[in-house]
């Protein structure tokens, strides 16, 4: 039975995760991470995908992305993923697949749901107990959102830009949001919609997605993040 195309709508952000096969490592050192970052930037430029947040863990990657054309995210992920596997296999003298099938994704409503996903992504290293604070982890977009770095891969999303009148105010507001942490309910909701590849948002947003794509957009057991600042 053929797989259904993923839920993808122009302009609507997506939470994406791609994992290593059998939970194997996809990055063995910083050179691997630098190269994946470079390939992702190239794919974004070619297909018009924007990366709003990311974290590179040892065996998986989380991204918060958007594009103005349906299919652009899939094309960019396919190009960057295939190019990375070829380079990884050559460098580490291995062969075969690296990714665990196709990437998982879910549409995300642009409001506090998007902020919840941003925080979920950038707190991933703390949940994994790799660092005590998100900003201690180098390979994520958190330092850009906290105003301490300027990563050329990142296009700041409108929901982040609305946090303050200038860069300093936005960084301060986002830092406070990040430090508040996430409830288990929030984490479960983000994870559930991603794994079921449905639309994370309120019922009106999910109904809009269903009308546009003619497919179910709500999880069987819904979880809803709490409102942001």
mmCIF file of C-alpha atoms in Angstrom, residues 84-166:
data_model
loop_
_atom_site.group_PDB
_atom_site.id
_atom_site.type_symbol
_atom_site.label_atom_id
_atom_site.label_comp_id
_atom_site.label_asym_id
_atom_site.label_seq_id
_atom_site.Cartn_x
_atom_site.Cartn_y
_atom_site.Cartn_z
ATOM 1 C CA UNK A 84 24.883 13.874 3.824
ATOM 2 C CA UNK A 85 24.689 10.066 3.756
ATOM 3 C CA UNK A 86 27.062 9.939 0.779
ATOM 4 C CA UNK A 87 29.564 12.204 2.527
ATOM 5 C CA UNK A 88 29.197 10.418 5.878
ATOM 6 C CA UNK A 89 29.737 6.981 4.324
ATOM 7 C CA UNK A 90 32.785 8.150 2.375
ATOM 8 C CA UNK A 91 34.363 9.858 5.363
ATOM 9 C CA UNK A 92 33.762 7.014 7.803
ATOM 10 C CA UNK A 93 34.354 4.172 5.322
ATOM 11 C CA UNK A 94 30.933 2.608 5.653
ATOM 12 C CA UNK A 95 28.072 1.748 3.303
ATOM 13 C CA UNK A 96 24.318 1.437 3.394
ATOM 14 C CA UNK A 97 21.531 3.489 4.824
ATOM 15 C CA UNK A 98 21.910 5.965 7.661
ATOM 16 C CA UNK A 99 18.378 7.319 8.113
ATOM 17 C CA UNK A 100 15.468 5.468 9.685
ATOM 18 C CA UNK A 101 13.097 5.668 6.729
ATOM 19 C CA UNK A 102 11.589 8.988 5.731
ATOM 20 C CA UNK A 103 11.538 11.892 8.159
ATOM 21 C CA UNK A 104 8.571 12.514 10.454
ATOM 22 C CA UNK A 105 6.754 15.835 10.344
ATOM 23 C CA UNK A 106 3.681 17.703 11.535
ATOM 24 C CA UNK A 107 2.141 21.044 10.658
ATOM 25 C CA UNK A 108 2.175 23.618 13.472
ATOM 26 C CA UNK A 109 -0.240 26.476 14.052
ATOM 27 C CA UNK A 110 1.464 29.882 14.082
ATOM 28 C CA UNK A 111 0.924 31.176 17.619
ATOM 29 C CA UNK A 112 1.736 29.712 21.037
ATOM 30 C CA UNK A 113 1.910 26.263 19.433
ATOM 31 C CA UNK A 114 4.880 27.433 17.372
ATOM 32 C CA UNK A 115 6.553 28.845 20.485
ATOM 33 C CA UNK A 116 5.958 25.534 22.234
ATOM 34 C CA UNK A 117 7.695 23.666 19.405
ATOM 35 C CA UNK A 118 10.617 26.122 19.406
ATOM 36 C CA UNK A 119 11.117 25.516 23.107
ATOM 37 C CA UNK A 120 10.676 21.756 22.728
ATOM 38 C CA UNK A 121 13.409 21.636 20.086
ATOM 39 C CA UNK A 122 15.906 23.814 21.930
ATOM 40 C CA UNK A 123 15.375 22.077 25.282
ATOM 41 C CA UNK A 124 16.078 18.667 23.765
ATOM 42 C CA UNK A 125 19.674 18.509 25.084
ATOM 43 C CA UNK A 126 18.483 19.267 28.629
ATOM 44 C CA UNK A 127 15.822 16.543 28.447
ATOM 45 C CA UNK A 128 18.581 14.160 27.352
ATOM 46 C CA UNK A 129 20.677 15.375 30.323
ATOM 47 C CA UNK A 130 23.557 16.331 28.057
ATOM 48 C CA UNK A 131 23.696 19.850 29.524
ATOM 49 C CA UNK A 132 22.140 21.677 32.460
ATOM 50 C CA UNK A 133 20.915 24.643 30.381
ATOM 51 C CA UNK A 134 19.849 24.785 26.703
ATOM 52 C CA UNK A 135 22.357 27.544 25.926
ATOM 53 C CA UNK A 136 25.233 25.269 26.974
ATOM 54 C CA UNK A 137 24.621 23.090 23.911
ATOM 55 C CA UNK A 138 26.446 24.395 20.863
ATOM 56 C CA UNK A 139 24.567 22.609 18.088
ATOM 57 C CA UNK A 140 21.169 24.265 18.198
ATOM 58 C CA UNK A 141 19.508 27.568 17.326
ATOM 59 C CA UNK A 142 19.114 28.599 20.961
ATOM 60 C CA UNK A 143 22.016 31.065 21.025
ATOM 61 C CA UNK A 144 20.550 32.869 18.021
ATOM 62 C CA UNK A 145 17.185 33.203 19.756
ATOM 63 C CA UNK A 146 18.892 34.413 22.930
ATOM 64 C CA UNK A 147 20.742 37.105 20.967
ATOM 65 C CA UNK A 148 24.191 35.627 21.567
ATOM 66 C CA UNK A 149 24.953 34.435 18.028
ATOM 67 C CA UNK A 150 23.879 34.956 14.421
ATOM 68 C CA UNK A 151 23.514 31.632 12.629
ATOM 69 C CA UNK A 152 23.123 32.157 8.841
ATOM 70 C CA UNK A 153 20.957 29.036 8.654
ATOM 71 C CA UNK A 154 18.241 30.612 10.812
ATOM 72 C CA UNK A 155 15.358 32.732 9.558
ATOM 73 C CA UNK A 156 13.609 34.021 12.650
ATOM 74 C CA UNK A 157 9.938 33.054 12.572
ATOM 75 C CA UNK A 158 7.227 35.695 12.876
ATOM 76 C CA UNK A 159 6.023 34.240 16.181
ATOM 77 C CA UNK A 160 9.490 34.919 17.616
ATOM 78 C CA UNK A 161 9.674 38.394 16.049
ATOM 79 C CA UNK A 162 6.406 39.336 17.737
ATOM 80 C CA UNK A 163 7.931 38.771 21.190
ATOM 81 C CA UNK A 164 9.454 42.252 21.326
ATOM 82 C CA UNK A 165 9.956 45.557 19.558
ATOM 83 C CA UNK A 166 13.682 45.009 19.034
#
